[in-house]
XYZ file of C-alpha atoms in Angstrom:
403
model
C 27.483 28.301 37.815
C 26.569 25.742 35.028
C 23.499 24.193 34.006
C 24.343 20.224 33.379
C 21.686 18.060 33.037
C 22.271 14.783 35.617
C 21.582 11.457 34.300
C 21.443 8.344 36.954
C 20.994 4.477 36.021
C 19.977 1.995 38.431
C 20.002 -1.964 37.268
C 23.103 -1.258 35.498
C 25.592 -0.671 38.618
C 24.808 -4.178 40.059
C 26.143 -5.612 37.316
C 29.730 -6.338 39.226
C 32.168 -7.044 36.352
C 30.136 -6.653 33.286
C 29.005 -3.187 34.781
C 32.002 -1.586 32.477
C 30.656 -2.927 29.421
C 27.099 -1.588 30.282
C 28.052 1.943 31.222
C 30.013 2.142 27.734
C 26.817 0.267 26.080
C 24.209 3.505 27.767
C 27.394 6.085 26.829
C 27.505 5.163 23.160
C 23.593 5.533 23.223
C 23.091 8.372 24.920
C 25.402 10.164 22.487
C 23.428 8.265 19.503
C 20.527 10.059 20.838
C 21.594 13.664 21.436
C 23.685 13.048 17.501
C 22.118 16.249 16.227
C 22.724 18.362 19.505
C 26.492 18.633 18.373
C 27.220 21.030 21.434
C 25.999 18.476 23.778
C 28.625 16.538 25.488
C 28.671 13.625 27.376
C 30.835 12.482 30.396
C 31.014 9.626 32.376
C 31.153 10.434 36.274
C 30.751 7.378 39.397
C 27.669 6.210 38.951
C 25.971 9.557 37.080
C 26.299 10.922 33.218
C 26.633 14.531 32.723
C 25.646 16.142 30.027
C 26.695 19.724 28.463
C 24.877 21.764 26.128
C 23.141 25.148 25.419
C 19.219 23.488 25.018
C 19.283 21.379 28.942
C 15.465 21.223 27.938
C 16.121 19.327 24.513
C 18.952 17.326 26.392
C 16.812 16.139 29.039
C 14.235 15.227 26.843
C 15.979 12.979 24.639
C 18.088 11.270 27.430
C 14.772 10.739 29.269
C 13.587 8.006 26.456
C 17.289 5.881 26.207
C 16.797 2.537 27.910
C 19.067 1.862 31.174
C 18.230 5.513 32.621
C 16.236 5.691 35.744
C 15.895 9.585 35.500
C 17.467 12.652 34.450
C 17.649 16.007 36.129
C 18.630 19.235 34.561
C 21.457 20.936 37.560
C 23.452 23.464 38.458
C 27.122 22.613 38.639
C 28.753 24.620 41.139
C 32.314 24.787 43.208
C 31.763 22.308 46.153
C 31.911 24.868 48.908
C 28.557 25.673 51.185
C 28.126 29.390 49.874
C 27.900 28.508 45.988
C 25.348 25.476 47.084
C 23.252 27.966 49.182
C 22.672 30.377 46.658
C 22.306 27.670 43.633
C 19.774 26.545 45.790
C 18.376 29.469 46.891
C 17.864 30.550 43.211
C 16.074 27.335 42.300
C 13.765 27.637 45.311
C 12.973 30.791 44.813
C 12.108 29.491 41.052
C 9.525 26.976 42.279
C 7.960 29.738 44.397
C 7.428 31.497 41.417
C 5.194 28.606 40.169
C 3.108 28.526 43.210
C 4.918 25.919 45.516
C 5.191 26.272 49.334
C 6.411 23.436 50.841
C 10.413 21.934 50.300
C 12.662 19.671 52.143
C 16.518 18.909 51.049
C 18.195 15.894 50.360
C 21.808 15.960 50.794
C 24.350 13.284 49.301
C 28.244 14.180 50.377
C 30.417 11.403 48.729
C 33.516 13.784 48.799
C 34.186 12.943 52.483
C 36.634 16.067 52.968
C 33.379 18.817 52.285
C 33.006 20.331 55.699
C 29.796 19.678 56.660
C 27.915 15.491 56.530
C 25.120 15.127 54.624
C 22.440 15.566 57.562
C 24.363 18.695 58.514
C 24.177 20.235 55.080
C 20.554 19.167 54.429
C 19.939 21.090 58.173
C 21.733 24.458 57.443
C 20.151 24.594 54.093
C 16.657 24.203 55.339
C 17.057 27.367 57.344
C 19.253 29.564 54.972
C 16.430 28.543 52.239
C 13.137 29.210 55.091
C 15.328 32.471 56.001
C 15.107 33.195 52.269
C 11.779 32.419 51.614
C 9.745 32.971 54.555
C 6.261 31.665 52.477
C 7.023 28.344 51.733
C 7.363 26.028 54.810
C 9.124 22.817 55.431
C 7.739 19.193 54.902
C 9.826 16.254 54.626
C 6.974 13.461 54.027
C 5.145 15.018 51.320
C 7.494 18.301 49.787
C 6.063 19.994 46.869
C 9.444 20.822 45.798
C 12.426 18.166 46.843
C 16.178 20.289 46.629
C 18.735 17.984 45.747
C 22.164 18.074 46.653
C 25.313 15.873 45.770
C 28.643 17.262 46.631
C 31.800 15.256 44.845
C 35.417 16.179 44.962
C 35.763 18.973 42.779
C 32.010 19.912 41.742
C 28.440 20.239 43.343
C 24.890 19.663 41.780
C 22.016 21.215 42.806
C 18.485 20.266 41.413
C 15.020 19.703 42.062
C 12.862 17.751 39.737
C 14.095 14.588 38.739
C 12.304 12.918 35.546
C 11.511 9.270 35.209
C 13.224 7.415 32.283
C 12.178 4.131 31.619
C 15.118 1.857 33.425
C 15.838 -1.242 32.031
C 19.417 -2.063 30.355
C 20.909 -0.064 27.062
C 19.957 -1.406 23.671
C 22.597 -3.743 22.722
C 23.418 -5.158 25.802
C 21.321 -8.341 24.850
C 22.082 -9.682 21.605
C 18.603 -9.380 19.010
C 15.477 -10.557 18.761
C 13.225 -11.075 15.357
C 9.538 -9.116 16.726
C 6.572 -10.818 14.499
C 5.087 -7.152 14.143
C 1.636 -7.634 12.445
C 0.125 -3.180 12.523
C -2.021 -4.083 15.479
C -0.999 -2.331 19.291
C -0.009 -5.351 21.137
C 3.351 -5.952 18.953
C 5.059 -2.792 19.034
C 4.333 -2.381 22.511
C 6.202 -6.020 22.902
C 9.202 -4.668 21.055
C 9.596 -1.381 23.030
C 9.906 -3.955 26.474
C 12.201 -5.959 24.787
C 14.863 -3.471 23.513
C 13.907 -1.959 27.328
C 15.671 -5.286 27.994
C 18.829 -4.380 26.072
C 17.210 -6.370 23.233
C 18.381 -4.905 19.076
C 15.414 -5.157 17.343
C 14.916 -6.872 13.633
C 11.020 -6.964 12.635
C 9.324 -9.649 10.352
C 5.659 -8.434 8.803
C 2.937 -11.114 7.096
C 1.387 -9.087 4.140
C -1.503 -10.455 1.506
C -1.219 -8.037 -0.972
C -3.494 -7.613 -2.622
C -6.169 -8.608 -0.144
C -4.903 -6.260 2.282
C -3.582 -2.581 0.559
C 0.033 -0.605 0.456
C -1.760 1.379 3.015
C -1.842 -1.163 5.820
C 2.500 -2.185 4.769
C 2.881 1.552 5.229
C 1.821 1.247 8.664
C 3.845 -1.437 9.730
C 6.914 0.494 8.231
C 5.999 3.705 10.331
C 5.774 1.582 13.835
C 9.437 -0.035 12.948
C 10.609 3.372 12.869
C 8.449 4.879 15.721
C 10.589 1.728 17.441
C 13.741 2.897 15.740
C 13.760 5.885 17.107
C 14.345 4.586 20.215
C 17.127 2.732 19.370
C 18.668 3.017 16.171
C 18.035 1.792 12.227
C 15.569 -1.724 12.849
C 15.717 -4.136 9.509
C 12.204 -5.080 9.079
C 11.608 -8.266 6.827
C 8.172 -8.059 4.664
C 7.391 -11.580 3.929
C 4.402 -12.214 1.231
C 1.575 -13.971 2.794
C -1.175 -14.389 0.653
C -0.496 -17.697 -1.260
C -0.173 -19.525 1.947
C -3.374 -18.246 3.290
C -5.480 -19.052 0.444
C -3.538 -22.854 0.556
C -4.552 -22.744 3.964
C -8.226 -21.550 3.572
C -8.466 -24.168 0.662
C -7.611 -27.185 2.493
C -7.735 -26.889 6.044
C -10.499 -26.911 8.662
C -11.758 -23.284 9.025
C -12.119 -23.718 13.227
C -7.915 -24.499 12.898
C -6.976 -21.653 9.994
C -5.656 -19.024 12.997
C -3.533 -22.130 14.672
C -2.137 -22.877 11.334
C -1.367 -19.434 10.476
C 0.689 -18.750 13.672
C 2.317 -22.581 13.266
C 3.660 -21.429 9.542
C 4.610 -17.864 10.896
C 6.666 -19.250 13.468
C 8.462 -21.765 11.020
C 9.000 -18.840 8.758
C 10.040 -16.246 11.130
C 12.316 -19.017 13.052
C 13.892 -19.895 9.874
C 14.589 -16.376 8.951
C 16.083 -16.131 12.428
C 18.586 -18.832 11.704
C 19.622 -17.106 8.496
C 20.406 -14.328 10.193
C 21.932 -15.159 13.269
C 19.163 -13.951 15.587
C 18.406 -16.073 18.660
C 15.396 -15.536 19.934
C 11.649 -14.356 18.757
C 9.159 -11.678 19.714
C 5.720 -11.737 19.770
C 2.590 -9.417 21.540
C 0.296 -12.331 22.482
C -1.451 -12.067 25.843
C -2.993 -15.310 27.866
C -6.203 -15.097 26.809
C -7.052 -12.466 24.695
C -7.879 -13.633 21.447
C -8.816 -17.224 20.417
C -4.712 -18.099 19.320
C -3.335 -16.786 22.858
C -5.362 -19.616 25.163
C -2.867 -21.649 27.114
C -3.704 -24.563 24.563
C -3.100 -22.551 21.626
C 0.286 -21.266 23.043
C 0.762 -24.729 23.439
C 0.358 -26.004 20.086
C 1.771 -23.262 18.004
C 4.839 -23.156 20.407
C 5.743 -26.680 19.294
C 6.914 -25.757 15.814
C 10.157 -24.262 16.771
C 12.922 -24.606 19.654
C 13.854 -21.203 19.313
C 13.075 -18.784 22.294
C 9.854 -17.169 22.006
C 9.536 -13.863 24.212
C 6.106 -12.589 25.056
C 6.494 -9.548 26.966
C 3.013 -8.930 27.465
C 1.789 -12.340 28.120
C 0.136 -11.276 31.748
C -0.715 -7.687 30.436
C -4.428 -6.819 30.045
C -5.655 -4.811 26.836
C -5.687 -1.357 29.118
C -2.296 -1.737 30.019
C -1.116 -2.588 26.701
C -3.260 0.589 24.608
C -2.113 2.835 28.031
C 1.409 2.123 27.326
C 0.917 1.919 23.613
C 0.063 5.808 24.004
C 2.978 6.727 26.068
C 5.505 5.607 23.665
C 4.126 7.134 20.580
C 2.582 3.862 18.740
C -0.670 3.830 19.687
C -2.057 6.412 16.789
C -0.763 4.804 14.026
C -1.686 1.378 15.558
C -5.128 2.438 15.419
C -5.386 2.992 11.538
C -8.127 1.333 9.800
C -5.969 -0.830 7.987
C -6.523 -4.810 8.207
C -3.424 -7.158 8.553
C -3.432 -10.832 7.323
C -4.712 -12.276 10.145
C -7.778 -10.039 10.675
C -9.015 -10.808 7.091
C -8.437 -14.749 7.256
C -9.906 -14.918 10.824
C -12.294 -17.548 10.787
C -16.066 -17.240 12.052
C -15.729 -19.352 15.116
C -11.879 -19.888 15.737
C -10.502 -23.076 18.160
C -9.535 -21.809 21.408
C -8.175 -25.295 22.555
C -6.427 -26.899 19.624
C -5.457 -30.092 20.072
C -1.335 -31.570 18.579
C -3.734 -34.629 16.876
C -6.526 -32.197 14.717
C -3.551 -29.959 14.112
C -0.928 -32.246 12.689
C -3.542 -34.193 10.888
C -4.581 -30.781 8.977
C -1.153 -29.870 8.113
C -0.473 -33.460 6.357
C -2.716 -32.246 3.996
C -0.513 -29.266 3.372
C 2.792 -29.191 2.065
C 4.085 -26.835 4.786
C 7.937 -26.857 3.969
C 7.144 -26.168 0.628
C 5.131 -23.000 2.100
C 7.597 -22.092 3.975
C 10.294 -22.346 1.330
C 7.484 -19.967 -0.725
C 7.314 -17.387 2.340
C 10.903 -16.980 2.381
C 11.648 -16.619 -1.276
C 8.967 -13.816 -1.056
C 11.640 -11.785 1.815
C 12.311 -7.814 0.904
C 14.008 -6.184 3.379
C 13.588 -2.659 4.425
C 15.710 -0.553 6.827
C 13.215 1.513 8.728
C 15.345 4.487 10.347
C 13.900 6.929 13.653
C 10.796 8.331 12.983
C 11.553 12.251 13.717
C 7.773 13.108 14.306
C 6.505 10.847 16.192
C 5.755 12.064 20.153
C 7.261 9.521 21.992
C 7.835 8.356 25.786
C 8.226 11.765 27.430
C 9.440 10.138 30.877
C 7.285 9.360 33.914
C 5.773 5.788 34.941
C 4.984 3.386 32.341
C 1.658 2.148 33.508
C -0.395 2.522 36.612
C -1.649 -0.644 37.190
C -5.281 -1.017 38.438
């Protein structure tokens, strides 16, 4: 008998002829993630991942958080023939007991069709060599406390009983990249983590007006790229010098328009940095309505500086949603740091929530916004932020509960 821990995908096998390329995509990251667990090994089985290794706890743990898995479950791999299931799963009955459970059920899956026994007769003789075993716990197939899981394949069975969540989705890389506009606040990481969950490689660009804002609050920005990093692997993050811009902007432009600027040159910038390096599509963590630049008519306006793809994975999240899922991936504490980004400190007094193409464009020819631009991107350093080793991230279980 072997403990294995079980790891199942679920978008991934409807993906017909591609559905190669995606299995090797999750296989290469799954190994990425367990890279300092040299025992562990990783096989590819029909439509499962096994895993081998002394530290199943550790295992299961880290292959809980890679994108594409649906759930992992740590097993016992034993000869497909009734006796060795019966006692693998009399032993882990008898373990939930132990913990105060009384009710169980079995779920039997035979897909090697020469086992003796179907699945509904296998799930039936279980159920009474496990109540004949355990004569305190009782049976209960619409709400168990305790679920045993069978699966019985040509030359191995697994037995298990808790299966935990991962967060689905498709493997990092899958997608191509996106370029997240990360600014320190919670909404923008929280965008990134969805969009590698959409098989999405990261790259980060950052606005900075040193010395109006400190070291302190750049610092920040560099520990959420690798809090996202260590999801996924080393993220380039782009730190672009703000400040002259903003203070050309504050100088000469109408103070209700400053935020609809800002975001208009961002986007130029951060869409021109995209070009240069071959990304295709932009991130952002706006939300309809949440701030004065995120109103339809904002959107609107600031949208029409660039043809390139803009995602907004949060757009029809609301601000509990975002902080609750903020927490459960491990951002959320370092999001909070009293440290005040570009846009915070420029944000005018009473900000236009409904911009209008005519005010805007008639500001800007005031400006000499290619030139700013041109001044942005001469100001690029790059830094490679790498996986952030102690930060407590996504532990497995449901994302949100939505109100």
């Amino acid at each position: 008998m072997t403990e294995v821990v079980i790891v199942k995908y679920g978008e991934i096998a409807l993906k017909g002829a591609n559905r190669p390329v995606f299995e090797k995509t999750l296989l290469r990251n799954l190994r990425w993630a367990l890279r300092d667990l040299p025992e562990a090994r990783v096989t590819k089985e029909h439509g499962r991942f096994r895993i081998e290794g002394a530290d199943t706890a550790a295992i299961q743990s880290r292959a809980t958080r890679v994108f594409g898995v649906v759930g992992t479950s740590v097993a016992r791999a034993v000869a497909p023939i009734y006796e060795d299931i019966a006692l693998a799963a009399e032993e882990m009955l008898g373990s939930a007991v132990v913990t105060g459970k009384t009710t169980f059920k079995v779920e039997s899956r035979r897909s090697d069709k020469s086992f003796p026994l179907t699945s509904p007769e296998l799930s039936k003789r279980l159920g009474a060599h496990l109540l004949a075993a355990h004569p305190q716990v009782k049976v209960d197939v619409h709400q168990p406390q305790v679920t045993i899981n069978v699966e019985v394949r040509a030359n191995v069975a697994y037995v298990y009983a808790d299966t935990l969540q991962g967060p689905g989705g498709l493997p990092v890389g899958v997608s191509s990249q996106g370029l997240l506009l990360i600014s320190g606040g919670i909404d923008s990481p929280v965008a990134g983590w969805l969009a590698m969950r959409r098989g999405i490689r990261l790259a980060a660009i950052h606005f900075h007006s040193i010395p109006y804002t400190s070291e302190r609050a750049q610092k920040k920005v560099v520990e959420l790229t690798e809090i996202l990093a260590a999801y996924s692997g080393d993220i380039p993050l782009y730190m672009v010098r703000f400040t002259e811009a903003q203070l050309e902007l504050q100088a000469k432009a109408p103070p209700a328009l400053m935020m609809t600027l800002m975001r208009r040159l961002m986007l130029r910038v951060a869409t021109e940095l995209a070009a240069q390096k071959g990304i295709p599509a932009l991130i952002t963590g706006e939300s309809v309505g949440q701030v004065a630049s995120q109103t339809l008519e904002s959107l609107a306006v600031i949208n029409a500086v660039t043809c390139t793809p803009i995602l907004r994975p949060l757009i029809t999240y609301d601000k509990s949603e975002i902080m609750a899922l903020a927490r459960r991936i491990g951002t959320y504490e370092t999001s909070i740091l009293p440290y005040e980004d570009c846009c915070t400190l420029f944000l005018p007094r009473h900000p236009e929530t409904r911009p209008t193409m005519e005010r805007v464009e008639e500001a800007e020819a005031k400006l000499d916004i290619q030139g700013l631009v041109q001044d942005c991107l001469s100001s690029v350093e790059e830094i490679m932020s790498q996986p952030h080793t102690a930060a407590s991230l996504y532990e497995g279980g449901p994302l949100i509960t939505f109100s």
